[in-house]
């Protein structure tokens, strides 16, 4: 699976949009971009994933560049409860040699401030 | 999203004893589950892939005889830490997913905090 690079930490003001970048310059054509977050002492929570097109759900939006070498997770109106470690993970489809496993990097610690 | 549970949520045991942790997918069937370990202030580290009805696949450096994994049904996988020692104290997390086809979501349990005295 391709490696990802994320800034170690970011701050965001409550109510503002949080834009979390991720670089995955070695991503392969069939690899997906996944975003998870982990609030302290809890299991990771799925946020969103995408292959090529931008995606949006009730939690966030995922913007993937045309060359797929980077992406941005957008939390449109950050709240204090969004304070967490955010992980960007690249993963091949099930059936590939990695059988769908997720390899976590260090992630970005997002601190939402009042 | 789908719900994955773990039991117990927290366990304290004496050195040398064995501890079993259960991971259940509550509203879907999971042919594959994953076990992770997380030390304080570190990221999750994948330990093994648990396949229903077959032997688990362990990541490099993880002792299969120390961390026994059983995936006897499509909704239950267990991790047994045998002869636990203080260095095994960690946060153990399982996940299960809808992995059919291409990109699929994977859902995580709430984790089990193991403390070995």
mmCIF file of C-alpha atoms in Angstrom:
data_model
loop_
_atom_site.group_PDB
_atom_site.id
_atom_site.type_symbol
_atom_site.label_atom_id
_atom_site.label_comp_id
_atom_site.label_asym_id
_atom_site.label_seq_id
_atom_site.Cartn_x
_atom_site.Cartn_y
_atom_site.Cartn_z
ATOM 1 C CA UNK A 1 0.000 0.000 0.000
ATOM 2 C CA UNK A 2 1.125 3.547 -0.757
ATOM 3 C CA UNK A 3 2.453 5.616 2.106
ATOM 4 C CA UNK A 4 0.800 8.842 3.101
ATOM 5 C CA UNK A 5 2.171 12.060 4.547
ATOM 6 C CA UNK A 6 0.160 14.284 6.857
ATOM 7 C CA UNK A 7 1.074 17.282 8.995
ATOM 8 C CA UNK A 8 1.449 16.181 12.621
ATOM 9 C CA UNK A 9 -0.923 18.791 14.009
ATOM 10 C CA UNK A 10 -3.385 21.514 13.059
ATOM 11 C CA UNK A 11 -5.604 23.979 14.856
ATOM 12 C CA UNK A 12 -9.020 25.129 13.758
ATOM 13 C CA UNK A 13 -11.472 27.636 15.205
ATOM 14 C CA UNK A 14 -14.842 26.288 16.207
ATOM 15 C CA UNK A 15 -17.427 26.869 13.494
ATOM 16 C CA UNK A 16 -14.851 27.256 10.779
ATOM 17 C CA UNK A 17 -13.984 24.721 8.104
ATOM 18 C CA UNK A 18 -11.131 22.361 8.875
ATOM 19 C CA UNK A 19 -9.061 21.364 5.862
ATOM 20 C CA UNK A 20 -6.777 18.425 6.475
ATOM 21 C CA UNK A 21 -4.242 17.662 3.722
ATOM 22 C CA UNK A 22 -2.735 14.325 2.793
ATOM 23 C CA UNK A 23 -0.039 13.480 0.286
ATOM 24 C CA UNK A 24 0.000 10.056 -1.364
ATOM 25 C CA UNK A 25 2.246 10.567 -4.364
ATOM 26 C CA UNK A 26 2.898 6.850 -4.907
ATOM 27 C CA UNK A 27 -0.754 5.820 -4.999
ATOM 28 C CA UNK A 28 -1.647 3.148 -7.525
ATOM 29 C CA UNK A 29 -4.559 3.310 -9.931
ATOM 30 C CA UNK A 30 -6.753 0.896 -7.984
ATOM 31 C CA UNK A 31 -6.018 2.184 -4.492
ATOM 32 C CA UNK A 32 -8.626 4.026 -2.490
ATOM 33 C CA UNK A 33 -8.112 6.951 -0.131
ATOM 34 C CA UNK A 34 -9.685 6.425 3.289
ATOM 35 C CA UNK A 35 -10.078 8.810 6.181
ATOM 36 C CA UNK A 36 -10.609 7.728 9.767
ATOM 37 C CA UNK A 37 -10.423 9.625 13.006
ATOM 38 C CA UNK A 38 -9.703 8.549 16.538
ATOM 39 C CA UNK A 39 -10.941 10.389 19.554
ATOM 40 C CA UNK A 40 -8.856 9.779 22.629
ATOM 41 C CA UNK A 41 -9.139 6.233 24.042
ATOM 42 C CA UNK A 42 -11.712 5.141 21.476
ATOM 43 C CA UNK A 43 -11.592 2.979 18.386
ATOM 44 C CA UNK A 44 -11.126 4.717 15.029
ATOM 45 C CA UNK A 45 -14.240 6.040 13.339
ATOM 46 C CA UNK A 46 -14.764 5.780 9.598
ATOM 47 C CA UNK A 47 -15.287 9.157 7.932
ATOM 48 C CA UNK A 48 -15.180 8.835 4.175
ATOM 49 C CA UNK A 49 -13.355 7.201 1.296
ATOM 50 C CA UNK A 50 -12.928 7.735 -2.428
ATOM 51 C CA UNK A 51 -11.142 6.529 -5.530
ATOM 52 C CA UNK A 52 -11.077 9.333 -8.083
ATOM 53 C CA UNK A 53 -14.107 11.547 -7.670
ATOM 54 C CA UNK A 54 -14.752 13.961 -4.856
ATOM 55 C CA UNK A 55 -17.030 12.538 -2.212
ATOM 56 C CA UNK A 56 -19.347 14.067 0.360
ATOM 57 C CA UNK A 57 -21.342 12.596 3.203
ATOM 58 C CA UNK A 58 -22.946 13.848 6.381
ATOM 59 C CA UNK A 59 -19.613 14.082 8.146
ATOM 60 C CA UNK A 60 -17.193 15.518 5.624
ATOM 61 C CA UNK A 61 -16.079 16.090 2.062
ATOM 62 C CA UNK A 62 -13.128 14.454 0.373
ATOM 63 C CA UNK A 63 -11.364 16.324 -2.397
ATOM 64 C CA UNK A 64 -8.944 14.248 -4.473
ATOM 65 C CA UNK A 65 -6.640 15.989 -6.935
ATOM 66 C CA UNK A 66 -6.856 15.033 -10.577
ATOM 67 C CA UNK A 67 -3.501 13.249 -10.478
ATOM 68 C CA UNK A 68 -4.624 11.532 -7.240
ATOM 69 C CA UNK A 69 -1.327 12.324 -5.553
ATOM 70 C CA UNK A 70 -2.965 14.271 -2.757
ATOM 71 C CA UNK A 71 -6.304 14.793 -1.100
ATOM 72 C CA UNK A 72 -7.994 17.051 1.426
ATOM 73 C CA UNK A 73 -10.547 16.156 4.041
ATOM 74 C CA UNK A 74 -12.924 19.011 4.777
ATOM 75 C CA UNK A 75 -14.989 19.289 7.923
ATOM 76 C CA UNK A 76 -17.303 22.147 6.932
ATOM 77 C CA UNK A 77 -18.158 23.456 10.399
ATOM 78 C CA UNK A 78 -15.768 22.120 12.982
ATOM 79 C CA UNK A 79 -16.987 21.639 16.545
ATOM 80 C CA UNK A 80 -15.100 20.911 19.727
ATOM 81 C CA UNK A 81 -16.143 17.265 19.383
ATOM 82 C CA UNK A 82 -14.175 17.054 16.152
ATOM 83 C CA UNK A 83 -10.926 17.284 18.115
ATOM 84 C CA UNK A 84 -9.203 13.998 17.275
ATOM 85 C CA UNK A 85 -6.367 12.352 15.377
ATOM 86 C CA UNK A 86 -7.240 12.108 11.695
ATOM 87 C CA UNK A 87 -5.717 9.337 9.624
ATOM 88 C CA UNK A 88 -5.407 9.315 5.847
ATOM 89 C CA UNK A 89 -4.874 5.781 4.557
ATOM 90 C CA UNK A 90 -4.413 4.410 1.071
ATOM 91 C CA UNK A 91 -5.626 0.894 0.520
ATOM 92 C CA UNK A 92 -6.001 -1.475 -2.372
ATOM 93 C CA UNK A 93 -9.315 -3.180 -3.089
ATOM 94 C CA UNK A 94 -10.249 -6.391 -1.328
ATOM 95 C CA UNK A 95 -8.838 -9.319 -3.194
ATOM 96 C CA UNK A 96 -5.467 -7.709 -3.649
ATOM 97 C CA UNK A 97 -2.484 -9.086 -1.801
ATOM 98 C CA UNK A 98 -3.209 -6.884 1.194
ATOM 99 C CA UNK A 99 -6.682 -8.371 1.774
ATOM 100 C CA UNK A 100 -8.125 -4.976 2.649
ATOM 101 C CA UNK A 101 -6.034 -4.301 5.731
ATOM 102 C CA UNK A 102 -5.497 -0.695 6.794
ATOM 103 C CA UNK A 103 -2.019 0.505 7.656
ATOM 104 C CA UNK A 104 -2.106 3.544 9.921
ATOM 105 C CA UNK A 105 0.484 6.320 9.827
ATOM 106 C CA UNK A 106 0.900 8.946 12.504
ATOM 107 C CA UNK A 107 -2.062 11.035 11.381
ATOM 108 C CA UNK A 108 -2.872 14.688 12.047
ATOM 109 C CA UNK A 109 -3.935 15.810 15.494
ATOM 110 C CA UNK A 110 -6.679 18.348 14.938
ATOM 111 C CA UNK A 111 -7.383 20.672 17.826
ATOM 112 C CA UNK A 112 -10.620 22.609 17.493
ATOM 113 C CA UNK A 113 -10.510 25.701 19.674
ATOM 114 C CA UNK A 114 -13.417 27.773 20.949
ATOM 115 C CA UNK B 1 -22.445 2.522 10.014
ATOM 116 C CA UNK B 2 -22.089 -1.040 11.164
ATOM 117 C CA UNK B 3 -21.424 -1.816 14.811
ATOM 118 C CA UNK B 4 -18.462 -3.734 16.135
ATOM 119 C CA UNK B 5 -18.260 -4.534 19.824
ATOM 120 C CA UNK B 6 -15.405 -5.695 22.030
ATOM 121 C CA UNK B 7 -15.427 -7.388 25.383
ATOM 122 C CA UNK B 8 -14.107 -6.645 27.882
ATOM 123 C CA UNK B 9 -13.520 -2.928 27.548
ATOM 124 C CA UNK B 10 -10.893 -3.000 30.236
ATOM 125 C CA UNK B 11 -8.971 -5.809 31.922
ATOM 126 C CA UNK B 12 -6.265 -5.959 34.545
ATOM 127 C CA UNK B 13 -4.409 -9.206 35.035
ATOM 128 C CA UNK B 14 -1.358 -10.610 36.751
ATOM 129 C CA UNK B 15 1.804 -11.376 34.855
ATOM 130 C CA UNK B 16 1.812 -14.898 33.455
ATOM 131 C CA UNK B 17 -1.927 -15.238 33.014
ATOM 132 C CA UNK B 18 -3.820 -15.403 29.729
ATOM 133 C CA UNK B 19 -6.453 -12.930 28.636
ATOM 134 C CA UNK B 20 -9.131 -13.420 25.983
ATOM 135 C CA UNK B 21 -10.626 -10.486 24.104
ATOM 136 C CA UNK B 22 -13.759 -10.883 22.007
ATOM 137 C CA UNK B 23 -14.645 -8.931 18.893
ATOM 138 C CA UNK B 24 -18.160 -9.145 17.484
ATOM 139 C CA UNK B 25 -19.786 -7.673 14.402
ATOM 140 C CA UNK B 26 -23.317 -7.013 15.607
ATOM 141 C CA UNK B 27 -25.297 -6.326 12.454
ATOM 142 C CA UNK B 28 -23.293 -7.793 9.622
ATOM 143 C CA UNK B 29 -21.229 -10.837 8.796
ATOM 144 C CA UNK B 30 -17.499 -10.389 8.562
ATOM 145 C CA UNK B 31 -15.385 -12.983 6.817
ATOM 146 C CA UNK B 32 -12.330 -10.954 7.754
ATOM 147 C CA UNK B 33 -11.499 -9.158 10.961
ATOM 148 C CA UNK B 34 -8.325 -7.357 11.917
ATOM 149 C CA UNK B 35 -6.534 -6.954 15.238
ATOM 150 C CA UNK B 36 -4.515 -3.858 16.113
ATOM 151 C CA UNK B 37 -2.464 -2.785 19.091
ATOM 152 C CA UNK B 38 -1.854 0.786 20.160
ATOM 153 C CA UNK B 39 0.680 1.978 22.716
ATOM 154 C CA UNK B 40 0.320 5.394 24.390
ATOM 155 C CA UNK B 41 0.874 8.335 22.057
ATOM 156 C CA UNK B 42 1.460 6.011 19.112
ATOM 157 C CA UNK B 43 -0.543 5.027 16.077
ATOM 158 C CA UNK B 44 -2.378 1.757 15.584
ATOM 159 C CA UNK B 45 -0.203 -1.169 14.612
ATOM 160 C CA UNK B 46 -1.754 -4.045 12.714
ATOM 161 C CA UNK B 47 -1.096 -7.357 14.430
ATOM 162 C CA UNK B 48 -2.969 -9.893 12.360
ATOM 163 C CA UNK B 49 -5.726 -10.587 9.888
ATOM 164 C CA UNK B 50 -8.368 -12.988 11.141
ATOM 165 C CA UNK B 51 -10.126 -15.100 8.538
ATOM 166 C CA UNK B 52 -13.284 -17.054 9.327
ATOM 167 C CA UNK B 53 -12.646 -20.750 9.218
ATOM 168 C CA UNK B 54 -8.926 -20.548 8.573
ATOM 169 C CA UNK B 55 -5.696 -19.617 10.275
ATOM 170 C CA UNK B 56 -4.919 -16.001 10.982
ATOM 171 C CA UNK B 57 -2.230 -14.150 9.074
ATOM 172 C CA UNK B 58 0.213 -12.396 11.368
ATOM 173 C CA UNK B 59 2.238 -9.304 10.594
ATOM 174 C CA UNK B 60 5.985 -9.470 10.753
ATOM 175 C CA UNK B 61 7.290 -9.440 14.298
ATOM 176 C CA UNK B 62 4.027 -10.554 15.932
ATOM 177 C CA UNK B 63 4.337 -13.886 17.740
ATOM 178 C CA UNK B 64 1.514 -16.170 16.668
ATOM 179 C CA UNK B 65 1.978 -18.455 19.678
ATOM 180 C CA UNK B 66 1.629 -15.548 22.057
ATOM 181 C CA UNK B 67 -1.329 -13.867 20.387
ATOM 182 C CA UNK B 68 -3.785 -16.640 19.553
ATOM 183 C CA UNK B 69 -6.554 -15.701 17.173
ATOM 184 C CA UNK B 70 -9.700 -17.696 16.558
ATOM 185 C CA UNK B 71 -12.386 -16.700 14.071
ATOM 186 C CA UNK B 72 -14.946 -19.437 14.512
ATOM 187 C CA UNK B 73 -17.964 -17.667 13.089
ATOM 188 C CA UNK B 74 -18.823 -14.812 10.761
ATOM 189 C CA UNK B 75 -19.577 -12.531 13.694
ATOM 190 C CA UNK B 76 -16.941 -13.405 16.271
ATOM 191 C CA UNK B 77 -13.166 -13.298 16.456
ATOM 192 C CA UNK B 78 -11.161 -13.733 19.643
ATOM 193 C CA UNK B 79 -7.645 -12.672 20.553
ATOM 194 C CA UNK B 80 -5.964 -14.469 23.441
ATOM 195 C CA UNK B 81 -2.849 -12.932 24.918
ATOM 196 C CA UNK B 82 -1.045 -15.897 26.442
ATOM 197 C CA UNK B 83 1.317 -15.614 29.391
ATOM 198 C CA UNK B 84 0.863 -11.880 29.476
ATOM 199 C CA UNK B 85 3.668 -9.649 30.689
ATOM 200 C CA UNK B 86 3.743 -5.946 31.550
ATOM 201 C CA UNK B 87 5.088 -5.087 28.099
ATOM 202 C CA UNK B 88 1.869 -6.512 26.625
ATOM 203 C CA UNK B 89 -0.083 -3.757 28.348
ATOM 204 C CA UNK B 90 -1.708 -1.854 25.521
ATOM 205 C CA UNK B 91 -4.939 -0.820 23.834
ATOM 206 C CA UNK B 92 -6.178 -3.669 21.618
ATOM 207 C CA UNK B 93 -8.613 -2.800 18.852
ATOM 208 C CA UNK B 94 -10.393 -5.005 16.352
ATOM 209 C CA UNK B 95 -12.074 -4.122 13.105
ATOM 210 C CA UNK B 96 -14.389 -5.814 10.644
ATOM 211 C CA UNK B 97 -15.489 -4.783 7.255
ATOM 212 C CA UNK B 98 -17.642 -5.039 4.247
ATOM 213 C CA UNK B 99 -14.780 -6.010 2.017
ATOM 214 C CA UNK B 100 -16.524 -7.456 -1.003
ATOM 215 C CA UNK B 101 -15.652 -5.866 -4.281
ATOM 216 C CA UNK B 102 -13.632 -2.687 -4.410
ATOM 217 C CA UNK B 103 -13.428 -0.030 -1.736
ATOM 218 C CA UNK B 104 -15.280 -1.137 1.351
ATOM 219 C CA UNK B 105 -15.775 0.389 4.724
ATOM 220 C CA UNK B 106 -14.090 -1.084 7.743
ATOM 221 C CA UNK B 107 -15.532 -0.548 11.190
ATOM 222 C CA UNK B 108 -13.647 -0.565 14.444
ATOM 223 C CA UNK B 109 -14.540 -1.755 17.890
ATOM 224 C CA UNK B 110 -14.223 0.527 20.920
ATOM 225 C CA UNK B 111 -11.005 -1.138 22.033
ATOM 226 C CA UNK B 112 -9.874 -3.133 25.063
ATOM 227 C CA UNK B 113 -7.451 -1.632 27.526
ATOM 228 C CA UNK B 114 -5.156 -4.375 28.878
ATOM 229 C CA UNK B 115 -3.025 -3.727 31.924
ATOM 230 C CA UNK B 116 -0.650 -6.465 33.034
ATOM 231 C CA UNK B 117 0.689 -6.084 36.560
#
